[in-house]
PDB file of C-alpha atoms and ligand atoms in Angstrom:
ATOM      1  CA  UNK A   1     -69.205  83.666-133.276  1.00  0.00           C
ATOM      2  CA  UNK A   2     -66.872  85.903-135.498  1.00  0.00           C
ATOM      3  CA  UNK A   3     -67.364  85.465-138.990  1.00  0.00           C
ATOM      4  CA  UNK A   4     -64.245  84.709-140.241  1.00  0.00           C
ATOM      5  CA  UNK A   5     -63.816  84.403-143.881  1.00  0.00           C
ATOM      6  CA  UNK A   6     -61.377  81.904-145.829  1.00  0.00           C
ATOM      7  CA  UNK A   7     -61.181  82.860-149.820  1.00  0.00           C
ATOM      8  CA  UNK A   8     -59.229  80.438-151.774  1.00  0.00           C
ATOM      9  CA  UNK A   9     -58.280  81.949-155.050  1.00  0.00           C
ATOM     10  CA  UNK A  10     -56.711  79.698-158.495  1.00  0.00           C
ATOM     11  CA  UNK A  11     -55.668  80.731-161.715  1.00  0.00           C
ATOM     12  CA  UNK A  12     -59.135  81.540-163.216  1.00  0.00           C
ATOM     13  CA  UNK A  13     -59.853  84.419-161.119  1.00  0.00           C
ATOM     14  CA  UNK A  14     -56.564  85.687-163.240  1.00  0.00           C
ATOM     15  CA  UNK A  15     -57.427  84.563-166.593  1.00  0.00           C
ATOM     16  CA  UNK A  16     -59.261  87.348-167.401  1.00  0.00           C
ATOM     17  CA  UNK A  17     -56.191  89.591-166.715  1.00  0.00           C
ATOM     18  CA  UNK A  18     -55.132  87.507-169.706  1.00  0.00           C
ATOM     19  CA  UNK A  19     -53.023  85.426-167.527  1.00  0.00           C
ATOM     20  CA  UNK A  20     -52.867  81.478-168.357  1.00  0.00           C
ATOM     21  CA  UNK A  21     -55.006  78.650-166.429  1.00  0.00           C
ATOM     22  CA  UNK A  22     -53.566  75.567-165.896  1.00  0.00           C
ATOM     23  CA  UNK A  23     -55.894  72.824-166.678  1.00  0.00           C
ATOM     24  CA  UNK A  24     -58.538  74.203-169.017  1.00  0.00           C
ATOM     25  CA  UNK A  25     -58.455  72.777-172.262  1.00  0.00           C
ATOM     26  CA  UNK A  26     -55.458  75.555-173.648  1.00  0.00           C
ATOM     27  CA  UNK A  27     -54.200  75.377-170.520  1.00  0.00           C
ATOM     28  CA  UNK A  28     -50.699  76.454-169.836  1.00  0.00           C
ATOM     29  CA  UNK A  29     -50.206  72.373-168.875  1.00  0.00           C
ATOM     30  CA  UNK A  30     -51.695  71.878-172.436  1.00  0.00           C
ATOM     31  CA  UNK A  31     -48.794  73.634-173.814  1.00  0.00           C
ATOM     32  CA  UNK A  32     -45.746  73.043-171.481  1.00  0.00           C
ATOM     33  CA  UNK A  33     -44.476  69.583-169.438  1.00  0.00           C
ATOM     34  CA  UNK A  34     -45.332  70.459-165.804  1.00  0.00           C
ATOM     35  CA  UNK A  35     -42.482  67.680-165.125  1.00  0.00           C
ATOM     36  CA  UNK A  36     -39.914  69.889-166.568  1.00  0.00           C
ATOM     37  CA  UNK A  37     -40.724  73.217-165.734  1.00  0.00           C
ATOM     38  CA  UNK A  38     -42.333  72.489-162.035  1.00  0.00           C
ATOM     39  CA  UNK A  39     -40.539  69.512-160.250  1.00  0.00           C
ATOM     40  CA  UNK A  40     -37.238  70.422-158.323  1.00  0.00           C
ATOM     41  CA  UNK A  41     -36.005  67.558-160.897  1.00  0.00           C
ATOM     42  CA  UNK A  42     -36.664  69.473-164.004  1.00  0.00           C
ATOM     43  CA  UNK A  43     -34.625  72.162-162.587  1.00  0.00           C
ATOM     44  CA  UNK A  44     -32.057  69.880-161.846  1.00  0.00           C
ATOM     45  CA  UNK A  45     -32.250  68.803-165.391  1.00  0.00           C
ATOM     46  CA  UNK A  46     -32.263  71.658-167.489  1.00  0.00           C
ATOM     47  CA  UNK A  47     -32.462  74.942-165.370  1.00  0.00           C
ATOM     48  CA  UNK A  48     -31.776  77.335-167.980  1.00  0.00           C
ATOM     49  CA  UNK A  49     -35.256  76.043-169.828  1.00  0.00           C
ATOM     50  CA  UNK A  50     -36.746  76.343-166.515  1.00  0.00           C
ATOM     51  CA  UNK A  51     -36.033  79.833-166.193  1.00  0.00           C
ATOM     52  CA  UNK A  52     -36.968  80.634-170.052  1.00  0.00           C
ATOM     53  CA  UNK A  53     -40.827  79.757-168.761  1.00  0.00           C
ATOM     54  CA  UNK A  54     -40.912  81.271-166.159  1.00  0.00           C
ATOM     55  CA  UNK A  55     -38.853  84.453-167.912  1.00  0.00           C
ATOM     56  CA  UNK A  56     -41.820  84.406-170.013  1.00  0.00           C
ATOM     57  CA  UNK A  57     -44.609  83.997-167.224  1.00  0.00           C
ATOM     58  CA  UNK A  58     -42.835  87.164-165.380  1.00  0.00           C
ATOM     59  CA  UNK A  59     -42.656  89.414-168.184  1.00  0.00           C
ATOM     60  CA  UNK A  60     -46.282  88.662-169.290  1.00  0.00           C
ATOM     61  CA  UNK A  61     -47.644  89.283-166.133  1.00  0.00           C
ATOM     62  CA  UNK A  62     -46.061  92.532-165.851  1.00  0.00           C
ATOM     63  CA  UNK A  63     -48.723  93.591-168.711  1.00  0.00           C
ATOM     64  CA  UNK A  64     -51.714  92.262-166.735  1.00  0.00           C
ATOM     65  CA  UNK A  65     -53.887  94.305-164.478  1.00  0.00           C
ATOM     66  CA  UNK A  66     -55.909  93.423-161.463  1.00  0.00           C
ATOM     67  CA  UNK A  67     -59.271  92.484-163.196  1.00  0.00           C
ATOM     68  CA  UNK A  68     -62.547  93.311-160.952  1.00  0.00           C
ATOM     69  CA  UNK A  69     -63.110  89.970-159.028  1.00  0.00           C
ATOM     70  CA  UNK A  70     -59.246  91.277-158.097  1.00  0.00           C
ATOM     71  CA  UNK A  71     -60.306  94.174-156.935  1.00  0.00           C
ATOM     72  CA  UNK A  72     -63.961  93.327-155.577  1.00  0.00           C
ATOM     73  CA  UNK A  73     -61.635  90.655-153.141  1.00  0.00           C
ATOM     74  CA  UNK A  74     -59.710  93.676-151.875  1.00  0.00           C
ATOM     75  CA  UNK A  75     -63.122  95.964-151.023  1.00  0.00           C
ATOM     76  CA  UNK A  76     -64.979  92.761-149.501  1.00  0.00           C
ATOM     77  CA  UNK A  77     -61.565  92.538-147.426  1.00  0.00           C
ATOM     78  CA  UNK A  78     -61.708  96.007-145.649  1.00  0.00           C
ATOM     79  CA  UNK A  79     -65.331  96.326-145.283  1.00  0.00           C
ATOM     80  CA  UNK A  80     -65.628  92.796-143.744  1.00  0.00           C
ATOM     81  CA  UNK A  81     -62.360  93.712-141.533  1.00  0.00           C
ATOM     82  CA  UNK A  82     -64.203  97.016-140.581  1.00  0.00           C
ATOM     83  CA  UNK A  83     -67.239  95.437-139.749  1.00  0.00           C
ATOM     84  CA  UNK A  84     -65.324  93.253-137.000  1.00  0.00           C
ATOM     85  CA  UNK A  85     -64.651  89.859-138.861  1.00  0.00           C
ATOM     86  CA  UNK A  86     -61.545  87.901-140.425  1.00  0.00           C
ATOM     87  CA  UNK A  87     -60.527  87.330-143.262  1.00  0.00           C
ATOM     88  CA  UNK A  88     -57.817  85.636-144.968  1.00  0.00           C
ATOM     89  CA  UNK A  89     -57.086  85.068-148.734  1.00  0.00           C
ATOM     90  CA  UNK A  90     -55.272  81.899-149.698  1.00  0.00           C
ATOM     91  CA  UNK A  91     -54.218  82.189-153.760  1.00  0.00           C
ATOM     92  CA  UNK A  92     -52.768  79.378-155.606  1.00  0.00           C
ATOM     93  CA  UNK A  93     -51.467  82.042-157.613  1.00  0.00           C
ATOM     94  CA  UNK A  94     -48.132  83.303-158.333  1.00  0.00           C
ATOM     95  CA  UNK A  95     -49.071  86.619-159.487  1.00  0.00           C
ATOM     96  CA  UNK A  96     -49.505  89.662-157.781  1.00  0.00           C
ATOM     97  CA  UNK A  97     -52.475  90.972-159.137  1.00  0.00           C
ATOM     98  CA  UNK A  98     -54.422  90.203-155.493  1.00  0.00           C
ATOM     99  CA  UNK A  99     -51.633  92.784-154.397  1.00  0.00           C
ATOM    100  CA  UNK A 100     -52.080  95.669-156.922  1.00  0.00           C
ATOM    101  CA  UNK A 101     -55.766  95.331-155.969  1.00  0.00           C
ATOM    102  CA  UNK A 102     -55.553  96.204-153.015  1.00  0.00           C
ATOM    103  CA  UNK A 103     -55.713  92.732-151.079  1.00  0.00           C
ATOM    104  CA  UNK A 104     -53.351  92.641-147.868  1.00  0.00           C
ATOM    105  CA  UNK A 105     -54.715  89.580-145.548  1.00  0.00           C
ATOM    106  CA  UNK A 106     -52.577  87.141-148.278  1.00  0.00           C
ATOM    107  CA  UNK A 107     -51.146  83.944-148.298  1.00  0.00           C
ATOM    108  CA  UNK A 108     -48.972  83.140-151.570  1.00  0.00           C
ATOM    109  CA  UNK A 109     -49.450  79.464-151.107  1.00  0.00           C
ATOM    110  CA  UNK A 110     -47.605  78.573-154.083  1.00  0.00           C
ATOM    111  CA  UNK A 111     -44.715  81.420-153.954  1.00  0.00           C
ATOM    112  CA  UNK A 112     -44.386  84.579-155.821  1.00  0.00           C
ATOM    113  CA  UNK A 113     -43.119  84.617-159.709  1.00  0.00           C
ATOM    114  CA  UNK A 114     -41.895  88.356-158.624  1.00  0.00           C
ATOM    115  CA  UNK A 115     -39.399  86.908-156.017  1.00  0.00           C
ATOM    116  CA  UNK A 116     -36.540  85.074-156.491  1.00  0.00           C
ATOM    117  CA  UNK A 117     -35.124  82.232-153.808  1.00  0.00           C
ATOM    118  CA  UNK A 118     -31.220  81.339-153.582  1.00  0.00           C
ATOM    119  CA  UNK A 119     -31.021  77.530-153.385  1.00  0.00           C
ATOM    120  CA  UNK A 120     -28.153  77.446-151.295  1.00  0.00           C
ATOM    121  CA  UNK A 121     -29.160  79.776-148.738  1.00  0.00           C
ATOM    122  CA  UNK A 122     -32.725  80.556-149.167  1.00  0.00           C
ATOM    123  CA  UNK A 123     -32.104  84.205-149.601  1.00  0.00           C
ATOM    124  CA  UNK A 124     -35.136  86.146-150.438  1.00  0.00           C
ATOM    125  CA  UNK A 125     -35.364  88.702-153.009  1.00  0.00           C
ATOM    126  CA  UNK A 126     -37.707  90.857-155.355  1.00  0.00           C
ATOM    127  CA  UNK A 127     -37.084  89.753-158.512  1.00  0.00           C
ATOM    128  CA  UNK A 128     -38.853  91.730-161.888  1.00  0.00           C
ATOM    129  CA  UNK A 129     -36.324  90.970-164.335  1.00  0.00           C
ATOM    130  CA  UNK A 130     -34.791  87.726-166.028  1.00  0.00           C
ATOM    131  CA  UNK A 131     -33.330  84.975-163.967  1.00  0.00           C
ATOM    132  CA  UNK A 132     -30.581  82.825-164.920  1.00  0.00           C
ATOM    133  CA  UNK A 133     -28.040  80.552-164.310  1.00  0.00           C
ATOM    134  CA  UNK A 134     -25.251  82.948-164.782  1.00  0.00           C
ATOM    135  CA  UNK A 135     -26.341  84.994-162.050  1.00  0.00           C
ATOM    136  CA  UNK A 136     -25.582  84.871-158.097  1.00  0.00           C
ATOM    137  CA  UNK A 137     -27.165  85.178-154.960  1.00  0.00           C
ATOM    138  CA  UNK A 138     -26.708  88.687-153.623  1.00  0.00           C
ATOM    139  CA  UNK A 139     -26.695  86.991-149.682  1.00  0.00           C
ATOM    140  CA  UNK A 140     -23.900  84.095-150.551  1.00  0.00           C
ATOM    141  CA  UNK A 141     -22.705  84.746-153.774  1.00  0.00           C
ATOM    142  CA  UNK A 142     -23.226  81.672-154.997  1.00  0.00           C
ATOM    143  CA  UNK A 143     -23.234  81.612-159.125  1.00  0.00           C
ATOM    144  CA  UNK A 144     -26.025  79.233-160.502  1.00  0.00           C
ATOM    145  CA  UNK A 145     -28.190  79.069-157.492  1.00  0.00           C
ATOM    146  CA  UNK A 146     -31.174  81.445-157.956  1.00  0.00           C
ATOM    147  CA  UNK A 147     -34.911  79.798-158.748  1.00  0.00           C
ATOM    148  CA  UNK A 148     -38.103  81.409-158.863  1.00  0.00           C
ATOM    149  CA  UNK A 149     -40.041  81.538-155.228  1.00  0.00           C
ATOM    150  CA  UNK A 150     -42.419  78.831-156.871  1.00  0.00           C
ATOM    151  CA  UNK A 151     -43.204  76.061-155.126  1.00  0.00           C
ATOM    152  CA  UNK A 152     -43.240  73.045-157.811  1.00  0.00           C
ATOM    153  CA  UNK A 153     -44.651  70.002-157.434  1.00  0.00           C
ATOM    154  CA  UNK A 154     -43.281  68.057-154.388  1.00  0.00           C
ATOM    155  CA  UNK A 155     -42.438  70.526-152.770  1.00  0.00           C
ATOM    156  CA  UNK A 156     -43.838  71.867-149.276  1.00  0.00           C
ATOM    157  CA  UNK A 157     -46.766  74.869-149.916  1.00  0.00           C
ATOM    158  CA  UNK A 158     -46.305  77.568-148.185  1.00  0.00           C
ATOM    159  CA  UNK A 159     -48.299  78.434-144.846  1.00  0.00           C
ATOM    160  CA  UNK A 160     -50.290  75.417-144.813  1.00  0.00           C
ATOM    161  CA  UNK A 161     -49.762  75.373-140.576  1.00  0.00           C
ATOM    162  CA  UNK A 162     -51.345  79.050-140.350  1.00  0.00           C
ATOM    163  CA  UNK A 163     -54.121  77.755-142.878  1.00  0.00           C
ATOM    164  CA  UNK A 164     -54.834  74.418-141.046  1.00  0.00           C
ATOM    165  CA  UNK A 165     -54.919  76.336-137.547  1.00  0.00           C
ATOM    166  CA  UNK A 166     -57.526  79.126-139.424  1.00  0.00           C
ATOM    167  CA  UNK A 167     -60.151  76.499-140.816  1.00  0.00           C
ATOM    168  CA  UNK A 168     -61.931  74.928-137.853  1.00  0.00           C
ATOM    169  CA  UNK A 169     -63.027  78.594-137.061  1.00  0.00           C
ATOM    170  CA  UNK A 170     -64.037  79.853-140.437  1.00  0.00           C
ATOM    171  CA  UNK A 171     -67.949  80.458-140.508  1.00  0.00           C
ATOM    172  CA  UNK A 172     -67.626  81.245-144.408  1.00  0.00           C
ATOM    173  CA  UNK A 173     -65.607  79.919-147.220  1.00  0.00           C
ATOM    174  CA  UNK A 174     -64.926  80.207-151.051  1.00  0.00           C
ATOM    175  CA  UNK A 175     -62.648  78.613-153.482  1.00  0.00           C
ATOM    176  CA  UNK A 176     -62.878  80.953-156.439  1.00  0.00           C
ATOM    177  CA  UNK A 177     -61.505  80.106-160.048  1.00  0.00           C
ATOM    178  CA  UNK A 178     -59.569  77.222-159.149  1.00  0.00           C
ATOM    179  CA  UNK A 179     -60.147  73.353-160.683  1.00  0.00           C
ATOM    180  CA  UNK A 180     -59.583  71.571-156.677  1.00  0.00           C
ATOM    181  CA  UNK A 181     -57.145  69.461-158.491  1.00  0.00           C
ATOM    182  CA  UNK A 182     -53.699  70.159-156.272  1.00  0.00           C
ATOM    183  CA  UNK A 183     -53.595  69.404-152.336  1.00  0.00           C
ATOM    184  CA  UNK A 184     -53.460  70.556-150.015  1.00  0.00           C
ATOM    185  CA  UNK A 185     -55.860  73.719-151.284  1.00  0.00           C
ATOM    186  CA  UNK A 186     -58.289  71.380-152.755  1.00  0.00           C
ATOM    187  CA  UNK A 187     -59.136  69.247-149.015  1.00  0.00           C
ATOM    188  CA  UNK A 188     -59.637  73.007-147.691  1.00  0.00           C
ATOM    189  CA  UNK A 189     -63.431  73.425-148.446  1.00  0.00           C
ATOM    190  CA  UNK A 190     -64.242  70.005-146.735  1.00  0.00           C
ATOM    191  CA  UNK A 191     -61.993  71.191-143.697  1.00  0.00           C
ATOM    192  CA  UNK A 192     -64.192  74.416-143.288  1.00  0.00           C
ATOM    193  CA  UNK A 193     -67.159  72.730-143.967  1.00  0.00           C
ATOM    194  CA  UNK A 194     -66.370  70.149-141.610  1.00  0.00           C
ATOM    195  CA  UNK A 195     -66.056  73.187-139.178  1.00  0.00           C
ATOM    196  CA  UNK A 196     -69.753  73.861-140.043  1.00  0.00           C
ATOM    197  CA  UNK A 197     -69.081  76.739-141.986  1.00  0.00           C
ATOM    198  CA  UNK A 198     -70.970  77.584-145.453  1.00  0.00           C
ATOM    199  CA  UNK A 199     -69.104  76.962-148.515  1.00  0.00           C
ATOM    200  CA  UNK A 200     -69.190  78.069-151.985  1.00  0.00           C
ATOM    201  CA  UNK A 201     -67.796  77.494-155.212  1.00  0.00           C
ATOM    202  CA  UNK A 202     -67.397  80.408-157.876  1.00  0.00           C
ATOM    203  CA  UNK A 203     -65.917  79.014-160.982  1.00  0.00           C
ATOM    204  CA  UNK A 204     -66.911  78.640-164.477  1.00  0.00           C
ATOM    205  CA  UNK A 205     -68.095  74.879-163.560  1.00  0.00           C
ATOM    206  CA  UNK A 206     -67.331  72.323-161.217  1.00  0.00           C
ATOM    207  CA  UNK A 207     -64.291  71.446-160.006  1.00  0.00           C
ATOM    208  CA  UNK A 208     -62.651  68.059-158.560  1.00  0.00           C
ATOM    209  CA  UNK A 209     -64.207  68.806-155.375  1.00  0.00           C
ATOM    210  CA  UNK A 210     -66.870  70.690-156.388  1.00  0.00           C
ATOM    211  CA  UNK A 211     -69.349  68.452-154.533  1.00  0.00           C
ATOM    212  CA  UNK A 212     -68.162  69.303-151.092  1.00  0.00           C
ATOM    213  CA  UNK A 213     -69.783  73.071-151.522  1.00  0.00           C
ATOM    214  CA  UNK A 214     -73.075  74.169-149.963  1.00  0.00           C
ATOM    215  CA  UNK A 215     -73.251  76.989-152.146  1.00  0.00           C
ATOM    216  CA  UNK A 216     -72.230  77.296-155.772  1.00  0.00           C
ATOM    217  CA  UNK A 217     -72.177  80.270-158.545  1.00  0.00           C
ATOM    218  CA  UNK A 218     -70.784  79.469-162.132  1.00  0.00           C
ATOM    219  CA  UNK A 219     -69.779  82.085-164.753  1.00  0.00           C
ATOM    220  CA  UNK A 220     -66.632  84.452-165.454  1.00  0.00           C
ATOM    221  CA  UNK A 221     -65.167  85.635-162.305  1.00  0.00           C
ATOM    222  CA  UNK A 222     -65.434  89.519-163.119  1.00  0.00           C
ATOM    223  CA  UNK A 223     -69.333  88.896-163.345  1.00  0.00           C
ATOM    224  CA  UNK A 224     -69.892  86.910-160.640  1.00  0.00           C
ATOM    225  CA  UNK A 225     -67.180  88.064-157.640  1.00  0.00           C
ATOM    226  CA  UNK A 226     -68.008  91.360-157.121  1.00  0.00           C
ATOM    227  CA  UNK A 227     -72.189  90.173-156.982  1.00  0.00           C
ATOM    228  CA  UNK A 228     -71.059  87.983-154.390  1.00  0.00           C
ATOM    229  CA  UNK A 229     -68.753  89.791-152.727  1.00  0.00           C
ATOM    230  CA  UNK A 230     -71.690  92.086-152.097  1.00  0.00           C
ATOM    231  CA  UNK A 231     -74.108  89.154-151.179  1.00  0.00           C
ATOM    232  CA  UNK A 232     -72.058  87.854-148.594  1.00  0.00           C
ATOM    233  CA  UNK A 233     -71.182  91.141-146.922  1.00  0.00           C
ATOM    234  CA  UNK A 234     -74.506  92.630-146.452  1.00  0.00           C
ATOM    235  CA  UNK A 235     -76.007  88.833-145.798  1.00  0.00           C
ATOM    236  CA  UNK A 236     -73.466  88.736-142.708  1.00  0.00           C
ATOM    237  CA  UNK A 237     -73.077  92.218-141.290  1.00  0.00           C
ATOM    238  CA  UNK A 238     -76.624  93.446-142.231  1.00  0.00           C
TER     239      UNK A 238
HETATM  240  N1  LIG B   1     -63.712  82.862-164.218  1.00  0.00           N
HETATM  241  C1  LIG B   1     -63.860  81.936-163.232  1.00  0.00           C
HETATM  242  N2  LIG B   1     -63.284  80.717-163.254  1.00  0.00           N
HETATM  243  C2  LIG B   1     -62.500  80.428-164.324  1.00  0.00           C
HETATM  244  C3  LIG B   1     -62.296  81.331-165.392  1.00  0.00           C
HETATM  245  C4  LIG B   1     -62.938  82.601-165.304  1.00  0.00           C
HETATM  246  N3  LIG B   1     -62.814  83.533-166.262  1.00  0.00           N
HETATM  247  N4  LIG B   1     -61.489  80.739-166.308  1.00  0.00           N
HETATM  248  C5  LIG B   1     -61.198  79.510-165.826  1.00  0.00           C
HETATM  249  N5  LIG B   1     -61.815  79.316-164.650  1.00  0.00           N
HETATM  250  C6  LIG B   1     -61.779  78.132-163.794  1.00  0.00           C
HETATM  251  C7  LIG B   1     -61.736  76.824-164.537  1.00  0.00           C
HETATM  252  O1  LIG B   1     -63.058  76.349-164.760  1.00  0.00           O
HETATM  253  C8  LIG B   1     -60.994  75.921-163.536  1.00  0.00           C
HETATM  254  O2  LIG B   1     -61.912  75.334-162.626  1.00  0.00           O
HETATM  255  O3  LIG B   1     -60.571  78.207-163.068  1.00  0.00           O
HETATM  256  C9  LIG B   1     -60.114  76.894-162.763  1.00  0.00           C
HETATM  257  C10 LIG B   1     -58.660  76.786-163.135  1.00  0.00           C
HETATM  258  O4  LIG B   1     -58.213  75.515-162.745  1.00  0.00           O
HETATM  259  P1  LIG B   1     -56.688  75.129-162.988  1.00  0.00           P
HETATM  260  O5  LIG B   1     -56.297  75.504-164.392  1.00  0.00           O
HETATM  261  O6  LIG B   1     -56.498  73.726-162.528  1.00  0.00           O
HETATM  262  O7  LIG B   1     -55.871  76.122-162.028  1.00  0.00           O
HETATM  263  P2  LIG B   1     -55.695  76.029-160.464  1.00  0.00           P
HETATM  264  O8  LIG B   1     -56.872  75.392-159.812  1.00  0.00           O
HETATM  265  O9  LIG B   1     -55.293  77.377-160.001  1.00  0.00           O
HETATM  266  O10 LIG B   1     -54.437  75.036-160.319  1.00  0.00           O
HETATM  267  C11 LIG B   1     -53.937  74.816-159.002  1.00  0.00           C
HETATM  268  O11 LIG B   1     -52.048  73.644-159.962  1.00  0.00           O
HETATM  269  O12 LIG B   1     -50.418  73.513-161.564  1.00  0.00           O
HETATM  270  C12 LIG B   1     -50.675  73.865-160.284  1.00  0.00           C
HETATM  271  O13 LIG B   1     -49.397  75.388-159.073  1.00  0.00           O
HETATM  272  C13 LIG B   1     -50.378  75.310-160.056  1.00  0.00           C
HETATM  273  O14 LIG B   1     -51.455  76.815-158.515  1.00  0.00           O
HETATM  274  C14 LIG B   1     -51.698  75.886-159.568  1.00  0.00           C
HETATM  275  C15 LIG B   1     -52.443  74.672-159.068  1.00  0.00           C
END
């Protein structure tokens, strides 16, 4: 069989680009009402505040790098793809810091904080500066209408077919920095395993789901990724 290799990535293989986690204890959902600032309804509400956060989220993550669990993802990638195998990386994230490393197999599950998405007409576009509400669509011309390509909560994730139809034949799989507190991502690791593949867990401790894993590693991600990154490689292809 193939090995084919599913990587699940959350917001702690980023926080030590200095970017914020979600649910650790100063959490970004610590500081800010995740009903707000990421439900279609908060938008509704109050967009300009909406766009203020996430104004803020772009502009800080434009003074992040790719840290080097980033970067060991993007060197596992190529070498595993040389050596014949699959691989996909699935990120929570809405940074592109798996990009600037290098990483090019990549689903943005969650959308892109570096793209912007018309609400009238879906338009896609890169988007690196401020958003408002004064501004409109470059497709429809619509005033008022652009949002951040985030996917908030109820809404649909992005790619979840192509990830669904990818699990039953994944022979290895690991959720890296990410709490397995939002579905779909967090049912993923019982899905592969369920497909009899091995499963591990890098984070700094165990998550919501943390009990489905065959295989676990806890500490900072930029100690243990690239260690296991190696591990895995020459433990498949040796
Ligand atoms: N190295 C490794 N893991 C880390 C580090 C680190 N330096 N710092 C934090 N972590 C771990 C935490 O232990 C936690 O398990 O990363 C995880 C972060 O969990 P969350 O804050 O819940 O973030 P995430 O799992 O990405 O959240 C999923 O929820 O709010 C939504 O859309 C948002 O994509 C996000 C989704």
């Amino acid at each position: 069989m193939t090995p084919s290799l599913l990587i699940l990535t959350g917001s702690g293989i980023s926080a030590e680009s200095g970017l914020g986690t979600f649910r650790d204890t100063d959490g970004i959902w610590a500081k800010f009402d995740w009903q707000r600032l990421a439900t279609p309804d908060g938008f509704r509400e109050d967009p300009a505040e909406v766009h203020a956060f996430y104004n803020a989220r772009r502009r800080g993550l434009m003074e992040a790098e790719p840290n080097p669990a980033h970067k060991a993802l993007a060197t596992l990638e190529a070498a595993w793809v040389r050596s014949g195998g699959n691989f996909t990386l699935v990120t929570q994230n809405i940074d592109d810091l798996h990009e600037r490393a290098g990483s090019e197999r990549l689903i943005h599950m969650h959308g892109e904080l570096l793209q912007s998405r018309c609400g009238a007409c879906s338009d896609l576009q890169a988007c690196r500066d401020d958003l408002s509400i004064t501004m409109s669509c470059r497709a429809c011309g619509r005033e008022g209408q652009l949002r951040p390509n985030v996917v908030w909560f109820g809404e649909m994730p992005i790619g979840v077919d192509e990830i669904f139809s990818i699990l039953p034949s994944v022979t290895h799989f690991a959720a890296v920095g990410t709490s397995g507190a939002v579905w779909p991502a967090a049912g993923f690791a019982e899905e592969a395993g369920r497909a009899g593949a091995t499963t591990w867990e890098l984070s700094l401790e165990a998550g919501e789901s943390g009990h489905v894993f065959t295989h676990a590693v806890y500490g900072k991600a930029t100690e243990t990724v690239p260690a296991w990154c190696d591990r895995i490689l020459s433990e498949t292809f040796a």
